CSV table of C-alpha atoms in Angstrom, one decimal:
chain,number,residue,atom,x,y,z
A,923,MET,CA,166.2,69.2,135.2
A,924,PHE,CA,167.5,71.8,132.8
A,925,SER,CA,165.2,70.2,130.3
A,926,ILE,CA,162.8,73.0,131.0
A,927,PHE,CA,164.9,75.8,129.5
A,928,GLU,CA,165.1,73.4,126.0
A,929,ILE,CA,161.1,73.0,126.1
A,930,SER,CA,160.2,76.4,127.1
A,931,GLY,CA,162.7,77.6,124.3
A,932,SER,CA,161.3,75.6,122.1
A,933,ALA,CA,158.0,77.4,122.4
A,934,MET,CA,159.3,80.9,122.6
A,935,VAL,CA,160.9,80.3,119.2
A,936,ALA,CA,158.0,78.7,117.6
A,937,GLN,CA,155.7,81.4,118.9
A,938,ALA,CA,157.8,83.8,117.8
A,939,GLN,CA,157.6,82.3,114.2
A,940,ARG,CA,153.8,82.7,114.5
A,941,MET,CA,154.1,85.9,115.5
A,942,ASN,CA,156.4,86.6,112.2
A,943,VAL,CA,153.7,85.0,110.2
A,944,THR,CA,151.1,86.7,111.6
A,945,ALA,CA,152.7,90.1,111.3
A,946,SER,CA,153.7,89.5,107.2
A,947,ASN,CA,149.7,88.6,107.0
A,948,LEU,CA,148.7,91.6,109.0
A,949,ALA,CA,151.0,93.9,106.3
A,950,ASN,CA,149.7,92.0,103.1
A,951,ALA,CA,146.1,92.0,104.2
A,952,ASP,CA,145.5,95.2,101.3
A,953,SER,CA,148.2,94.2,98.8
A,954,VAL,CA,146.5,93.8,95.5
A,955,ALA,CA,149.2,91.5,94.1
A,956,GLY,CA,152.5,90.6,95.1
A,957,PRO,CA,155.8,90.2,93.0
A,958,ASP,CA,154.4,87.2,91.4
A,959,GLY,CA,151.0,89.6,90.1
A,960,GLU,CA,149.2,86.9,92.4
A,961,ALA,CA,146.7,88.2,95.3
A,962,TYR,CA,148.6,87.2,99.0
A,963,ARG,CA,147.2,84.0,100.5
A,964,ALA,CA,147.1,84.1,104.3
A,965,ARG,CA,149.9,81.7,106.0
A,966,GLN,CA,149.0,79.8,109.2
A,967,VAL,CA,152.1,78.2,111.2
A,968,ILE,CA,151.4,74.3,111.9
A,969,PHE,CA,153.0,73.2,115.2
A,970,GLU,CA,154.3,69.6,116.4
A,971,SER,CA,155.4,68.2,119.6
A,972,ARG,CA,159.0,67.0,119.5
A,973,GLN,CA,160.4,64.3,121.4
A,974,ASN,CA,164.4,63.9,121.6
A,975,GLY,CA,165.9,60.6,123.3
A,976,GLU,CA,166.4,62.0,126.4
A,977,GLY,CA,163.0,62.3,127.3
A,978,SER,CA,162.6,66.0,127.1
A,979,ALA,CA,160.2,67.5,124.6
A,980,GLY,CA,159.2,70.6,123.0
A,981,VAL,CA,157.5,72.2,120.2
A,982,SER,CA,158.5,73.0,116.8
A,983,VAL,CA,157.4,74.5,113.6
A,984,ARG,CA,156.5,71.5,111.4
A,985,GLU,CA,155.2,73.7,108.6
A,986,VAL,CA,153.7,76.9,107.4
A,987,VAL,CA,150.9,76.4,105.0
A,988,GLU,CA,148.7,78.9,102.9
A,989,ASP,CA,145.2,79.5,104.2
A,990,PRO,CA,143.0,77.6,101.8
A,991,ALA,CA,140.0,80.3,102.3
A,992,PRO,CA,138.7,82.0,98.8
A,993,LEU,CA,140.4,85.0,97.9
A,994,ARG,CA,138.0,88.0,98.4
A,995,ARG,CA,137.0,89.8,95.7
A,996,GLU,CA,136.0,94.0,95.8
A,997,TYR,CA,134.4,96.0,93.3
A,998,ARG,CA,136.4,98.8,92.0
A,999,PRO,CA,136.1,99.3,88.6
A,1000,HIS,CA,138.6,102.0,88.3
A,1001,HIS,CA,141.7,99.9,89.4
A,1002,PRO,CA,144.1,99.5,87.4
A,1003,LEU,CA,144.0,95.5,88.0
A,1004,ALA,CA,140.1,95.2,88.0
A,1005,ASP,CA,138.6,92.2,85.8
A,1006,GLU,CA,136.4,92.8,83.0
A,1007,GLN,CA,133.7,93.1,85.7
A,1008,GLY,CA,135.2,95.7,87.6
A,1009,TYR,CA,136.5,93.0,90.6
A,1010,VAL,CA,139.7,93.2,92.1
A,1011,THR,CA,141.1,90.4,93.8
A,1012,MET,CA,142.3,90.7,97.2
A,1013,PRO,CA,144.3,88.7,99.7
A,1014,ASN,CA,142.0,86.0,102.3
A,1015,VAL,CA,143.5,87.5,104.7
A,1016,GLU,CA,141.2,88.5,108.1
A,1017,PRO,CA,142.9,91.1,110.1
A,1018,VAL,CA,140.2,90.1,113.5
A,1019,HIS,CA,141.5,86.5,112.9
A,1020,GLU,CA,144.9,87.6,112.7
A,1021,MET,CA,144.9,89.9,115.9
A,1022,VAL,CA,143.6,86.9,117.3
A,1023,ASN,CA,146.7,85.1,116.6
A,1024,MET,CA,148.8,87.5,117.9
A,1025,ILE,CA,147.5,87.8,121.1
A,1026,ALA,CA,147.8,84.0,121.7
A,1027,ALA,CA,151.2,84.3,120.6
A,1028,SER,CA,151.7,86.9,122.6
A,1029,ARG,CA,150.5,85.3,125.7
A,1030,SER,CA,152.1,82.2,125.1
A,1031,TYR,CA,155.4,83.8,124.7
A,1032,GLU,CA,155.0,85.5,128.0
A,1033,ALA,CA,153.8,82.1,129.9
A,1034,ASN,CA,157.0,80.9,128.5
A,1035,VAL,CA,158.9,83.3,129.8
A,1036,GLU,CA,157.2,83.5,133.1
A,1037,VAL,CA,158.0,79.7,133.3
A,1038,LEU,CA,161.7,80.1,132.5
A,1039,ASN,CA,162.3,82.8,135.2
A,1040,THR,CA,160.4,80.8,137.8
A,1041,SER,CA,162.8,77.7,137.1
A,1042,LYS,CA,165.7,79.8,137.1
A,1043,GLN,CA,164.5,81.4,140.7
A,1044,LEU,CA,163.7,78.2,142.0
A,1045,MET,CA,167.0,76.7,140.7
A,1046,LEU,CA,168.8,79.6,142.5
A,1047,LYS,CA,167.1,79.2,145.4
A,1048,THR,CA,168.1,75.4,145.5
A,1049,LEU,CA,172.0,76.4,145.3
A,1050,THR,CA,171.3,78.6,148.6
A,1051,VAL,CA,169.4,75.8,150.7
A,1052,GLY,CA,173.0,74.5,152.1
A,1053,GLU,CA,174.3,77.8,152.9
A,1054,SER,CA,172.7,78.5,156.4
């Protein structure tokens, strides 16, 4: 009966990590070079379902992977990091795609909060059944 809290909680933790990765991608969308001197590569969160021995389930983040999409090249001949042909290598972050990810993560998080609240209300109502 209480596993619903564990399930929704695990989903909220996973969606929060998805939001963090999306925020990181958006923050680096226009970064020309990172600390290693390379262009930033977008990251994506991979979820997996999990099952414990007691029959409850949930979701967890299996891994955060780099997006294999090619990096963008922009023509900026006067940029200090431009190559011989005048192109600067830019991150492979697609802001529209990241916004869709952020909205989906936000909606999923909200849905799990609603599940928690509804479950809590049902349990409280159950406790009052024998009072009258």
